[in-house]
C-alpha cells in the first residue's frame, strides 16, 4: 500500500505552486492536482490571437512578484525565470500629450508630477524608500500573525496604509499626482474611497523604486513553469487535467491546501455555508491585441513604459470604478494596459507588438466593452486601430471560463473593499484555516490578496507546517 502523503495541494496557480514548494522544501511529501492541462492559473501565456504572438491571459506585469519575499527566497532563476525591466515601470498620460511617470528613481517620479507636488511625493515615500524587504515581509501577510521585522517602520506605515486614496490625495495640489495615485489604487478594483486603497497605491509606488514593475521573459507562464520545475526537483509531483469535485477524489493526506475560490472550497470539502458572507467584486473586460507596430502614444513617456494607465483624472477613474461596482455598463473606462514587447521581443514576430488591456465592468456582465476601450486608446494613441492585426476579447464569462477562481470575472478572487480588504475570506484569526482541521485555503481570497507574488501560498504553507508539526495534532 502506498504511504500517505503529507500534503495535497489543489490548484496550480502561483499560490498553490508556492505552497507546494514551501512544504516540499521542508521535507514533506507533496502532490499537486490541477484541473487544466498546464500549470499557471493567473500566470499563463498563450497564443490567443495569431501564431507567434504570445499573450498573458491574465496577469502580465509583476511588481509584487519581483519584490515577493516568497519568490526571492527561491532559486527560480535556476529554473528559467528572468525578470525584464522596461525603462519606465509605468506611465500615466494625459490628454494634453504629457505624462506623469512611476520611474525607478524617486526623483524622476517626483519631477513628473510638477513643482507643486514634487516635494509632497518625496515626503510621502521617504520614510520607506530603501526598506522594501522589511516592508513587504510585514505587510504581505496578516499583521497579527507574528511580530513585525521593522516595528518602527511598521507602525508608521500602519497609520498610512488604511487610508482611502481619496484621503491620501489631499496631500497633492495638482491633478497629475492625484490621477497617478488613483490609477495605482484602481488595481484593487474597488471604489477609491475604500479602506486601504491609499496604502496599496503607496506600495505599488515603493515597489517600482525598489524592484521595478517587470515582465517575465517569454511571458507570465515562465513564473509558473519555474515554480513547477522547482517543486519537481524537490520530489513533489504534479497531476494536470484532474478535476477535483470532492475530497474523496484525492489521495489520503495529512493536510489539503486549496488554491481555489472559497465557494469552490466549501463545495469540495463539504463546508456548507462557511463562506456565505464572502463577496466577489467587479469583473474585468480584457482585450489582447496583436499589432503591426508599437502603440502610437501621444505622450513620449508612455512609449518607454511597460505599463500604461489610461484615465484623464482621479475623478474620471473613480467614476469608472463606481459604475462597475454599481452594476452599470462602462462609459469612459479606466484602462490598465501593458506592452511587454517594449522590453521582450520574444512575445511577437520581428517588428510586431502585443498590447494587453482591461477595463472594469460589473460582475458577470455579458456586454461588449470593445468600442469603449478602443475609444479610450484612440484618445491617447491616435491611429491605434490602424495597427490592430487581431484581437482576443474576454469579458467576465470568458475570464471565469479561463480560470474558475475568477467568479463572475473577478480577477482578484474576492471584492477588495470594506473590511474584506483586510479580513478575507472572513473574520478569523488564521484566515488560511477552515472548519475542517485538515483543510486550508491559499488562494488570492486570503491575505494579502490578488497578484502574482505567491504570498498567499507562502503564508498558508507556514500555517500548515505549524499545524502538522505540532505534537498536539
Short mmCIF file of C-alpha atoms in Angstrom, two decimals:
data_model
loop_
_atom_site.label_atom_id
_atom_site.label_comp_id
_atom_site.label_asym_id
_atom_site.label_seq_id
_atom_site.Cartn_x
_atom_site.Cartn_y
_atom_site.Cartn_z
CA UNK A 1 0.00 0.00 0.00
CA UNK A 2 1.30 3.45 -0.91
CA UNK A 3 2.27 5.59 2.07
CA UNK A 4 0.09 8.54 2.98
CA UNK A 5 1.14 11.90 1.57
CA UNK A 6 1.88 14.76 3.90
CA UNK A 7 0.12 17.40 1.80
CA UNK A 8 -2.13 17.51 -1.26
CA UNK A 9 -2.48 20.88 -2.99
CA UNK A 10 -5.43 21.57 -5.30
CA UNK A 11 -4.91 24.27 -7.92
CA UNK A 12 -1.63 25.05 -9.68
CA UNK A 13 -1.82 28.83 -9.75
CA UNK A 14 1.11 30.81 -8.32
CA UNK A 15 -0.21 30.44 -4.77
CA UNK A 16 -0.84 26.71 -4.98
CA UNK A 17 2.59 26.17 -6.54
CA UNK A 18 4.24 28.33 -3.88
CA UNK A 19 2.51 26.49 -1.05
CA UNK A 20 3.56 23.15 -2.54
CA UNK A 21 7.18 24.31 -2.89
CA UNK A 22 7.33 25.72 0.64
CA UNK A 23 6.12 22.43 2.11
CA UNK A 24 8.30 20.25 -0.12
CA UNK A 25 11.33 22.33 0.93
CA UNK A 26 10.58 21.30 4.49
CA UNK A 27 10.88 17.65 3.52
CA UNK A 28 7.19 16.87 3.17
CA UNK A 29 5.72 14.52 0.57
CA UNK A 30 3.60 16.80 -1.63
CA UNK A 31 1.31 16.13 -4.60
CA UNK A 32 -0.38 18.90 -6.59
CA UNK A 33 -3.56 18.48 -8.68
CA UNK A 34 -4.66 20.91 -11.41
CA UNK A 35 -7.85 20.79 -13.49
CA UNK A 36 -6.28 22.39 -16.59
CA UNK A 37 -3.78 20.63 -18.83
CA UNK A 38 -0.97 23.01 -17.79
CA UNK A 39 0.01 24.77 -14.59
CA UNK A 40 -0.33 28.51 -14.23
CA UNK A 41 -3.71 29.78 -13.03
CA UNK A 42 -3.45 33.56 -13.35
CA UNK A 43 0.11 33.32 -14.67
CA UNK A 44 -0.16 31.70 -18.08
CA UNK A 45 0.98 32.54 -21.61
CA UNK A 46 -0.87 31.53 -24.77
CA UNK A 47 -1.12 32.38 -28.46
CA UNK A 48 -4.54 33.99 -28.18
CA UNK A 49 -4.56 35.93 -31.45
CA UNK A 50 -2.13 34.92 -34.22
CA UNK A 51 0.76 32.43 -34.44
CA UNK A 52 3.91 33.85 -32.87
CA UNK A 53 2.08 36.38 -30.68
CA UNK A 54 2.40 35.32 -27.05
CA UNK A 55 -0.17 36.83 -24.69
CA UNK A 56 -0.77 36.61 -20.95
CA UNK A 57 -4.48 35.81 -20.47
CA UNK A 58 -4.46 37.38 -17.00
CA UNK A 59 -1.50 38.85 -15.14
CA UNK A 60 1.31 40.32 -17.24
CA UNK A 61 3.34 42.73 -15.10
CA UNK A 62 4.68 41.71 -11.70
CA UNK A 63 5.70 44.50 -9.29
CA UNK A 64 4.95 42.35 -6.25
CA UNK A 65 6.38 39.24 -7.94
CA UNK A 66 9.84 40.75 -8.32
CA UNK A 67 9.61 42.02 -4.74
CA UNK A 68 7.99 38.93 -3.22
CA UNK A 69 9.66 37.59 -0.07
CA UNK A 70 8.44 34.13 -1.10
CA UNK A 71 9.85 34.19 -4.65
CA UNK A 72 13.08 35.88 -3.61
CA UNK A 73 13.80 33.04 -1.20
CA UNK A 74 13.67 30.52 -4.07
CA UNK A 75 16.26 29.87 -6.81
CA UNK A 76 13.71 30.47 -9.57
CA UNK A 77 16.32 31.91 -11.92
CA UNK A 78 17.90 28.47 -11.99
CA UNK A 79 14.62 27.15 -13.40
CA UNK A 80 14.25 29.67 -16.20
CA UNK A 81 12.65 32.76 -14.65
CA UNK A 82 14.19 36.04 -15.82
CA UNK A 83 12.72 39.42 -14.96
CA UNK A 84 12.92 42.06 -17.70
CA UNK A 85 12.66 45.72 -16.66
CA UNK A 86 11.35 48.37 -19.06
CA UNK A 87 12.97 51.79 -19.00
CA UNK A 88 9.94 53.15 -17.13
CA UNK A 89 7.84 50.90 -14.89
CA UNK A 90 4.64 52.87 -15.53
CA UNK A 91 3.42 55.97 -17.35
CA UNK A 92 0.15 57.83 -16.87
CA UNK A 93 -0.51 60.00 -19.95
CA UNK A 94 -2.89 62.95 -20.09
CA UNK A 95 -4.96 64.33 -22.98
CA UNK A 96 -2.52 67.24 -23.49
CA UNK A 97 0.26 64.83 -24.52
CA UNK A 98 2.21 64.97 -21.25
CA UNK A 99 2.51 62.17 -18.69
CA UNK A 100 3.24 61.51 -15.05
CA UNK A 101 5.55 58.55 -14.57
CA UNK A 102 6.36 55.97 -11.96
CA UNK A 103 10.09 55.68 -12.55
CA UNK A 104 12.79 53.60 -10.93
CA UNK A 105 14.05 56.74 -9.18
CA UNK A 106 12.08 58.82 -6.71
CA UNK A 107 13.49 61.99 -8.25
CA UNK A 108 12.26 61.31 -11.78
CA UNK A 109 8.83 60.36 -10.47
CA UNK A 110 8.58 63.48 -8.33
CA UNK A 111 9.69 65.73 -11.19
CA UNK A 112 6.97 64.33 -13.48
CA UNK A 113 4.29 65.44 -11.00
CA UNK A 114 5.20 69.11 -11.30
CA UNK A 115 6.94 71.55 -8.95
CA UNK A 116 3.91 71.99 -6.69
CA UNK A 117 3.69 68.28 -5.80
CA UNK A 118 7.26 67.02 -6.20
CA UNK A 119 8.07 67.73 -2.56
CA UNK A 120 4.88 66.12 -1.29
CA UNK A 121 5.71 62.94 -3.19
CA UNK A 122 9.25 62.85 -1.82
CA UNK A 123 7.99 63.32 1.73
CA UNK A 124 5.38 60.58 1.28
CA UNK A 125 7.80 57.86 0.19
CA UNK A 126 10.97 58.98 2.01
CA UNK A 127 10.35 57.06 5.28
CA UNK A 128 10.00 53.78 3.37
CA UNK A 129 12.44 54.08 0.46
CA UNK A 130 15.24 51.55 0.76
CA UNK A 131 13.28 49.36 3.17
CA UNK A 132 11.24 47.25 0.78
CA UNK A 133 12.33 43.88 2.20
CA UNK A 134 11.07 44.53 5.73
CA UNK A 135 8.01 46.41 4.49
CA UNK A 136 6.99 43.57 2.15
CA UNK A 137 7.60 40.93 4.82
CA UNK A 138 5.45 42.84 7.31
CA UNK A 139 2.56 43.86 5.07
CA UNK A 140 2.18 40.96 2.66
CA UNK A 141 0.79 38.85 5.50
CA UNK A 142 -1.85 39.27 8.23
CA UNK A 143 -0.31 41.81 10.60
CA UNK A 144 -1.47 39.89 13.67
CA UNK A 145 0.33 36.66 12.73
CA UNK A 146 3.83 37.30 14.02
CA UNK A 147 5.91 40.25 15.13
CA UNK A 148 6.99 42.88 12.57
CA UNK A 149 10.57 42.78 11.30
CA UNK A 150 10.83 46.57 11.47
CA UNK A 151 8.46 47.73 14.26
CA UNK A 152 9.09 51.46 13.82
CA UNK A 153 8.50 51.50 10.08
CA UNK A 154 5.62 49.08 10.52
CA UNK A 155 3.92 51.49 12.91
CA UNK A 156 4.49 54.41 10.55
CA UNK A 157 3.03 52.60 7.56
CA UNK A 158 0.17 51.26 9.68
CA UNK A 159 -1.05 54.85 10.02
CA UNK A 160 -0.86 55.42 6.26
CA UNK A 161 -1.98 52.01 4.99
CA UNK A 162 -5.70 52.00 5.92
CA UNK A 163 -6.32 55.41 4.28
CA UNK A 164 -8.55 55.62 1.23
CA UNK A 165 -6.69 57.07 -1.75
CA UNK A 166 -9.21 59.93 -1.75
CA UNK A 167 -7.78 60.96 1.63
CA UNK A 168 -4.17 60.35 0.58
CA UNK A 169 -4.67 62.57 -2.47
CA UNK A 170 -5.36 65.59 -0.26
CA UNK A 171 -1.58 65.87 0.05
CA UNK A 172 -1.37 66.94 -3.57
CA UNK A 173 -2.32 70.22 -5.25
CA UNK A 174 -2.38 69.20 -8.89
CA UNK A 175 -4.35 66.65 -10.87
CA UNK A 176 -1.25 64.87 -12.18
CA UNK A 177 -0.34 63.37 -8.82
CA UNK A 178 -3.94 62.66 -7.86
CA UNK A 179 -4.55 60.81 -11.12
CA UNK A 180 -1.33 58.83 -10.74
CA UNK A 181 -2.32 57.60 -7.28
CA UNK A 182 -5.93 56.96 -8.28
CA UNK A 183 -4.63 54.75 -11.09
CA UNK A 184 -2.38 52.84 -8.72
CA UNK A 185 -5.23 52.34 -6.26
CA UNK A 186 -7.52 51.13 -9.08
CA UNK A 187 -5.55 47.87 -9.18
CA UNK A 188 -7.65 46.94 -6.12
CA UNK A 189 -10.76 47.08 -8.38
CA UNK A 190 -12.67 48.84 -5.62
CA UNK A 191 -14.14 52.32 -5.03
CA UNK A 192 -11.38 54.88 -4.48
CA UNK A 193 -12.94 55.84 -1.17
CA UNK A 194 -12.44 52.32 0.16
CA UNK A 195 -10.19 51.34 3.07
CA UNK A 196 -6.54 50.52 2.26
CA UNK A 197 -6.65 51.88 -1.32
CA UNK A 198 -4.19 54.60 -0.36
CA UNK A 199 -1.80 52.17 1.28
CA UNK A 200 -1.97 49.87 -1.74
CA UNK A 201 -1.15 52.76 -4.07
CA UNK A 202 1.90 53.65 -1.99
CA UNK A 203 3.05 50.02 -2.00
CA UNK A 204 2.89 49.96 -5.81
CA UNK A 205 4.98 53.13 -5.94
CA UNK A 206 7.54 51.77 -3.49
CA UNK A 207 7.73 48.50 -5.44
CA UNK A 208 8.69 50.46 -8.56
CA UNK A 209 11.51 52.23 -6.73
CA UNK A 210 12.75 49.06 -5.05
CA UNK A 211 12.23 46.18 -7.52
CA UNK A 212 10.59 47.71 -10.61
CA UNK A 213 7.47 46.57 -12.47
CA UNK A 214 8.99 43.82 -14.63
CA UNK A 215 7.62 41.24 -17.01
CA UNK A 216 8.87 37.66 -17.20
CA UNK A 217 10.87 36.86 -20.32
CA UNK A 218 8.68 34.83 -22.66
CA UNK A 219 5.51 35.50 -20.68
CA UNK A 220 4.00 35.01 -17.24
CA UNK A 221 3.98 31.25 -17.84
CA UNK A 222 7.70 31.42 -17.03
CA UNK A 223 6.85 32.20 -13.39
CA UNK A 224 4.57 29.17 -13.10
CA UNK A 225 6.93 26.88 -15.01
CA UNK A 226 9.85 27.85 -12.77
CA UNK A 227 7.82 27.11 -9.63
CA UNK A 228 6.67 23.78 -11.09
CA UNK A 229 10.22 22.78 -12.07
CA UNK A 230 11.50 23.69 -8.60
CA UNK A 231 8.70 21.63 -6.99
CA UNK A 232 9.61 18.59 -9.07
CA UNK A 233 13.28 19.00 -8.16
CA UNK A 234 12.23 18.77 -4.50
CA UNK A 235 10.39 15.50 -5.12
CA UNK A 236 6.88 16.93 -5.45
CA UNK A 237 4.53 15.52 -8.07
CA UNK A 238 2.14 17.45 -10.34
CA UNK A 239 -1.02 15.94 -11.85
CA UNK A 240 -2.71 18.08 -14.53
CA UNK A 241 -6.05 17.51 -16.24
CA UNK A 242 -7.54 16.34 -12.94
CA UNK A 243 -10.81 17.90 -11.79
CA UNK A 244 -11.49 17.57 -8.06
CA UNK A 245 -15.15 17.57 -7.08
CA UNK A 246 -14.85 16.29 -3.51
CA UNK A 247 -12.16 15.40 -1.00
CA UNK A 248 -12.66 11.70 -1.67
CA UNK A 249 -11.32 12.27 -5.22
CA UNK A 250 -7.90 12.94 -3.70
CA UNK A 251 -5.35 10.52 -2.25
CA UNK A 252 -5.10 10.29 1.56
CA UNK A 253 -3.01 13.07 3.10
CA UNK A 254 -2.40 14.73 6.42
CA UNK A 255 -3.44 18.12 5.00
CA UNK A 256 -5.22 19.52 1.93
CA UNK A 257 -4.43 23.01 0.64
CA UNK A 258 -6.75 24.68 -1.89
CA UNK A 259 -5.77 27.37 -4.35
CA UNK A 260 -9.43 27.86 -5.26
CA UNK A 261 -12.22 30.32 -4.61
CA UNK A 262 -13.88 29.99 -1.19
CA UNK A 263 -17.07 28.95 -3.00
CA UNK A 264 -15.34 26.01 -4.65
CA UNK A 265 -13.54 25.01 -1.45
CA UNK A 266 -16.79 24.93 0.52
CA UNK A 267 -18.39 22.72 -2.14
CA UNK A 268 -15.47 20.30 -2.44
CA UNK A 269 -14.71 20.00 1.27
CA UNK A 270 -18.35 19.90 2.39
CA UNK A 271 -18.09 23.10 4.45
CA UNK A 272 -21.66 24.18 3.74
CA UNK A 273 -22.18 27.93 4.15
CA UNK A 274 -18.81 28.60 5.75
CA UNK A 275 -18.16 31.49 3.34
CA UNK A 276 -21.72 32.72 2.84
CA UNK A 277 -20.69 36.32 3.58
CA UNK A 278 -17.83 36.38 1.10
CA UNK A 279 -18.38 38.87 -1.72
CA UNK A 280 -16.98 38.91 -5.25
CA UNK A 281 -16.02 42.19 -6.85
CA UNK A 282 -16.42 43.75 -10.30
CA UNK A 283 -15.29 41.85 -13.35
CA UNK A 284 -12.59 42.55 -15.92
CA UNK A 285 -13.18 43.10 -19.62
CA UNK A 286 -9.87 42.26 -21.27
CA UNK A 287 -8.54 42.55 -24.80
CA UNK A 288 -5.27 41.14 -26.08
CA UNK A 289 -4.01 42.75 -29.28
CA UNK A 290 -1.62 41.64 -31.99
CA UNK A 291 -0.22 44.85 -33.50
CA UNK A 292 1.74 45.67 -36.64
CA UNK A 293 3.81 48.26 -34.73
CA UNK A 294 4.24 49.90 -31.31
CA UNK A 295 1.31 51.77 -29.76
CA UNK A 296 1.48 55.40 -31.01
CA UNK A 297 1.03 57.07 -27.62
CA UNK A 298 0.95 60.86 -27.88
CA UNK A 299 2.95 61.11 -24.64
CA UNK A 300 6.54 60.08 -25.39
CA UNK A 301 6.97 58.68 -21.86
CA UNK A 302 4.25 56.11 -22.49
CA UNK A 303 6.26 54.66 -25.39
CA UNK A 304 9.06 53.71 -22.94
CA UNK A 305 6.86 52.24 -20.21
CA UNK A 306 5.97 48.62 -19.61
CA UNK A 307 2.62 49.59 -18.07
CA UNK A 308 0.40 52.49 -19.13
CA UNK A 309 -2.62 53.70 -17.14
CA UNK A 310 -5.32 55.42 -19.19
CA UNK A 311 -7.56 57.83 -17.29
CA UNK A 312 -7.57 61.62 -17.51
CA UNK A 313 -8.21 62.41 -13.84
CA UNK A 314 -8.84 60.91 -10.42
CA UNK A 315 -12.49 61.86 -10.86
CA UNK A 316 -12.76 60.00 -14.17
CA UNK A 317 -11.02 56.93 -12.74
CA UNK A 318 -13.25 56.93 -9.67
CA UNK A 319 -16.38 57.25 -11.78
CA UNK A 320 -15.35 54.27 -13.93
CA UNK A 321 -14.85 52.09 -10.85
CA UNK A 322 -18.08 53.28 -9.25
CA UNK A 323 -20.06 52.29 -12.35
CA UNK A 324 -18.61 48.79 -12.27
CA UNK A 325 -19.37 48.39 -8.56
CA UNK A 326 -22.94 49.66 -9.06
CA UNK A 327 -23.61 47.21 -11.90
CA UNK A 328 -23.57 49.79 -14.72
CA UNK A 329 -22.04 49.37 -18.16
CA UNK A 330 -18.78 51.29 -18.75
CA UNK A 331 -18.90 54.68 -20.45
CA UNK A 332 -15.37 56.04 -20.10
CA UNK A 333 -13.43 53.06 -18.70
CA UNK A 334 -10.18 53.40 -16.80
CA UNK A 335 -7.68 51.14 -18.56
CA UNK A 336 -4.70 49.27 -17.23
CA UNK A 337 -2.54 48.36 -20.21
CA UNK A 338 0.76 46.53 -20.61
CA UNK A 339 3.06 46.43 -23.62
CA UNK A 340 5.52 43.59 -22.95
CA UNK A 341 7.18 43.86 -26.36
CA UNK A 342 8.69 47.20 -25.31
CA UNK A 343 11.25 45.10 -23.43
CA UNK A 344 10.63 41.47 -24.52
CA UNK A 345 10.88 40.84 -28.29
CA UNK A 346 10.16 37.12 -27.79
CA UNK A 347 6.44 37.93 -27.42
CA UNK A 348 5.81 38.71 -31.11
CA UNK A 349 7.30 38.18 -34.59
CA UNK A 350 10.06 40.61 -35.54
CA UNK A 351 8.78 44.18 -35.87
CA UNK A 352 5.37 43.29 -34.40
CA UNK A 353 4.00 44.03 -30.93
CA UNK A 354 1.41 42.96 -28.37
CA UNK A 355 -0.82 45.02 -26.09
CA UNK A 356 -2.67 43.77 -23.02
CA UNK A 357 -5.56 45.94 -21.79
CA UNK A 358 -8.51 45.69 -19.47
CA UNK A 359 -11.24 47.85 -18.01
CA UNK A 360 -13.68 47.29 -15.16
CA UNK A 361 -17.25 46.07 -15.64
CA UNK A 362 -19.96 44.65 -13.35
CA UNK A 363 -19.50 41.15 -12.02
CA UNK A 364 -20.89 38.64 -14.51
CA UNK A 365 -21.55 41.36 -17.13
CA UNK A 366 -22.28 39.99 -20.60
CA UNK A 367 -21.99 43.19 -22.62
CA UNK A 368 -19.26 44.23 -25.06
CA UNK A 369 -16.85 46.98 -23.95
CA UNK A 370 -14.58 46.74 -27.01
CA UNK A 371 -15.75 50.04 -28.51
CA UNK A 372 -15.46 51.92 -25.20
CA UNK A 373 -11.95 50.57 -24.60
CA UNK A 374 -10.71 51.35 -28.09
CA UNK A 375 -12.22 54.82 -27.96
CA UNK A 376 -10.11 55.46 -24.85
CA UNK A 377 -6.99 54.07 -26.53
CA UNK A 378 -7.53 56.26 -29.60
CA UNK A 379 -7.89 59.27 -27.31
CA UNK A 380 -4.30 58.81 -26.08
CA UNK A 381 -2.82 56.98 -29.08
CA UNK A 382 -4.44 58.30 -32.30
CA UNK A 383 -4.17 55.75 -35.09
CA UNK A 384 -4.10 52.78 -32.70
CA UNK A 385 -6.89 50.93 -34.52
CA UNK A 386 -4.93 51.04 -37.78
CA UNK A 387 -2.25 48.83 -36.16
CA UNK A 388 -4.59 46.06 -34.98
CA UNK A 389 -3.91 42.77 -36.75
CA UNK A 390 -6.09 40.69 -34.43
CA UNK A 391 -7.74 40.91 -31.03
CA UNK A 392 -8.82 38.35 -28.44
CA UNK A 393 -11.74 39.64 -26.38
CA UNK A 394 -12.68 38.24 -22.97
CA UNK A 395 -15.50 39.59 -20.82
CA UNK A 396 -16.41 38.25 -17.35
CA UNK A 397 -17.90 34.96 -18.62
CA UNK A 398 -14.77 34.20 -20.67
CA UNK A 399 -12.45 35.22 -17.80
CA UNK A 400 -14.34 32.87 -15.47
CA UNK A 401 -14.14 30.08 -18.05
CA UNK A 402 -10.37 30.53 -18.30
CA UNK A 403 -9.91 30.42 -14.54
CA UNK A 404 -12.53 29.04 -12.15
CA UNK A 405 -11.21 31.29 -9.37
CA UNK A 406 -12.39 34.37 -11.29
CA UNK A 407 -16.01 34.11 -10.22
CA UNK A 408 -18.07 36.47 -12.39
CA UNK A 409 -14.86 37.74 -13.96
CA UNK A 410 -13.43 38.98 -10.64
CA UNK A 411 -9.68 38.57 -11.21
CA UNK A 412 -8.97 39.43 -7.56
CA UNK A 413 -10.84 36.36 -6.28
CA UNK A 414 -12.97 38.45 -3.96
CA UNK A 415 -14.00 42.08 -3.51
CA UNK A 416 -11.20 44.21 -2.09
CA UNK A 417 -13.34 46.75 -0.28
CA UNK A 418 -14.63 47.41 3.21
CA UNK A 419 -13.39 45.07 5.92
CA UNK A 420 -12.99 42.31 3.33
CA UNK A 421 -9.92 44.18 2.05
CA UNK A 422 -8.19 43.07 5.25
CA UNK A 423 -10.34 40.34 6.81
CA UNK A 424 -10.55 37.97 3.87
CA UNK A 425 -12.11 35.49 3.29
CA UNK A 426 -13.90 36.04 6.61
CA UNK A 427 -13.27 37.17 10.17
CA UNK A 428 -10.77 34.66 11.57
CA UNK A 429 -7.50 34.74 13.47
CA UNK A 430 -5.94 32.39 10.90
CA UNK A 431 -7.57 33.16 7.52
CA UNK A 432 -5.94 30.15 5.82
CA UNK A 433 -7.52 27.58 8.18
CA UNK A 434 -11.06 26.22 7.82
CA UNK A 435 -13.62 24.45 9.97
CA UNK A 436 -12.10 21.17 8.75
CA UNK A 437 -8.82 20.66 10.69
CA UNK A 438 -7.01 19.17 7.69
CA UNK A 439 -8.24 21.64 5.04
CA UNK A 440 -6.63 25.01 4.24
CA UNK A 441 -7.18 27.83 1.73
CA UNK A 442 -4.26 29.56 -0.02
CA UNK A 443 -5.80 31.44 -2.97
CA UNK A 444 -5.99 35.19 -3.57
CA UNK A 445 -9.16 35.15 -1.47
CA UNK A 446 -6.79 35.14 1.52
CA UNK A 447 -4.33 37.87 2.63
CA UNK A 448 -2.62 39.71 1.07
CA UNK A 449 -4.94 39.26 -1.92
CA UNK A 450 -4.52 39.30 -5.69
CA UNK A 451 -1.34 39.41 -7.73
CA UNK A 452 1.39 37.02 -8.81
CA UNK A 453 3.53 37.05 -5.68
CA UNK A 454 2.87 33.67 -4.06
CA UNK A 455 2.46 35.24 -0.63
CA UNK A 456 -0.99 33.76 -0.01
CA UNK A 457 0.51 30.31 -0.64
CA UNK A 458 3.60 31.15 1.40
CA UNK A 459 1.55 32.30 4.40
CA UNK A 460 -0.81 29.32 4.19
CA UNK A 461 2.11 26.87 3.95
CA UNK A 462 3.60 28.27 7.15
CA UNK A 463 0.32 27.61 8.94
CA UNK A 464 0.07 24.08 7.52
CA UNK A 465 3.63 23.37 8.63
CA UNK A 466 2.93 24.72 12.11
CA UNK A 467 -0.19 22.56 12.44
CA UNK A 468 1.41 19.36 11.14
CA UNK A 469 4.49 19.53 13.32
CA UNK A 470 2.51 20.31 16.46
CA UNK A 471 2.68 17.32 18.85
CA UNK A 472 -0.92 18.01 19.85
CA UNK A 473 -2.23 17.15 16.36
#
